[in-house]
């Protein structure tokens, strides 16, 4: 199998090649955060992985702020710490979050 190392911009562009349902799953900031996360774990856990845009859109969600994130889980989680104890939380540079669905 042939693997290609993607730059951050190539990774972001791959999401734009899908229809609106997947092309708009994340902001530029969210995609940058995901790229940095995958780049970091790629060097420490696996030498490579296959990019699956649809799987990433199903496995992760982006929230603009803590209030928006907590509104999706109103009965079970009252704070950022509660969600961090349940799943992976990646802060974005703009103050939002990308979380792994749980």
XYZ file of C-alpha atoms in Angstrom:
102
model
C 0.000 0.000 0.000
C 1.249 3.464 -0.833
C 0.929 6.186 1.772
C 1.278 9.902 1.301
C 2.181 12.314 4.047
C -0.299 15.168 3.952
C 0.458 18.738 4.852
C -2.070 20.543 7.010
C -3.498 22.322 3.948
C -3.819 19.049 1.995
C -5.613 17.480 4.975
C -8.030 20.444 5.137
C -8.562 20.366 1.361
C -9.583 16.693 1.513
C -12.660 17.690 3.525
C -13.618 20.214 0.846
C -13.800 17.477 -1.799
C -16.885 15.941 -0.168
C -20.482 17.085 -0.519
C -21.816 19.711 1.877
C -22.772 17.141 4.483
C -19.132 16.383 5.178
C -17.350 19.422 3.758
C -18.919 21.616 6.459
C -18.409 19.369 9.484
C -15.562 21.492 10.837
C -14.254 25.020 10.617
C -10.732 25.710 9.383
C -9.706 26.023 13.039
C -11.329 22.692 13.886
C -9.593 20.951 11.004
C -6.261 22.483 12.021
C -6.798 21.141 15.540
C -7.607 17.665 14.206
C -4.591 17.700 11.887
C -2.296 18.600 14.790
C -3.825 15.843 16.918
C -3.468 13.185 14.210
C 0.039 14.391 13.400
C 1.053 14.093 17.065
C -0.363 10.602 17.583
C 0.884 9.454 14.188
C 4.467 9.795 15.301
C 3.977 8.175 18.673
C 1.485 5.348 18.041
C 1.416 4.358 14.379
C 3.698 5.134 11.473
C 0.704 5.990 9.276
C -3.045 5.805 8.971
C -5.602 6.054 6.200
C -7.529 9.310 5.996
C -11.252 8.616 6.156
C -13.087 11.956 6.052
C -16.509 10.432 6.639
C -15.317 8.454 9.671
C -13.701 11.568 11.161
C -16.945 13.528 10.666
C -18.847 10.754 12.442
C -16.321 10.309 15.243
C -15.632 13.962 16.119
C -17.729 17.103 16.624
C -16.750 20.743 16.868
C -18.261 23.265 19.278
C -17.725 27.019 19.231
C -17.673 27.282 23.018
C -18.209 25.421 26.259
C -21.873 26.416 26.542
C -22.667 24.918 23.126
C -20.852 21.711 24.011
C -22.583 21.385 27.387
C -25.986 21.997 25.783
C -25.608 18.711 23.884
C -25.163 16.867 27.180
C -27.419 18.792 29.603
C -28.311 16.014 32.013
C -25.025 14.183 32.367
C -22.240 16.758 32.258
C -22.029 20.077 34.079
C -18.466 21.153 33.292
C -15.583 20.831 30.894
C -13.852 18.543 33.382
C -16.846 16.182 33.317
C -16.609 15.869 29.534
C -12.805 15.533 29.636
C -13.272 12.613 32.025
C -15.574 10.937 29.478
C -13.831 11.576 26.159
C -11.059 13.278 24.222
C -11.395 17.074 24.228
C -9.187 19.141 21.905
C -9.266 22.914 22.466
C -9.104 25.033 19.316
C -7.176 28.275 18.952
C -10.412 30.249 18.654
C -11.653 29.081 22.067
C -13.857 26.257 20.843
C -13.485 22.499 21.161
C -13.311 19.400 19.016
C -14.449 16.334 20.925
C -14.509 12.655 20.188
C -18.130 11.497 20.195
C -19.115 9.288 23.092
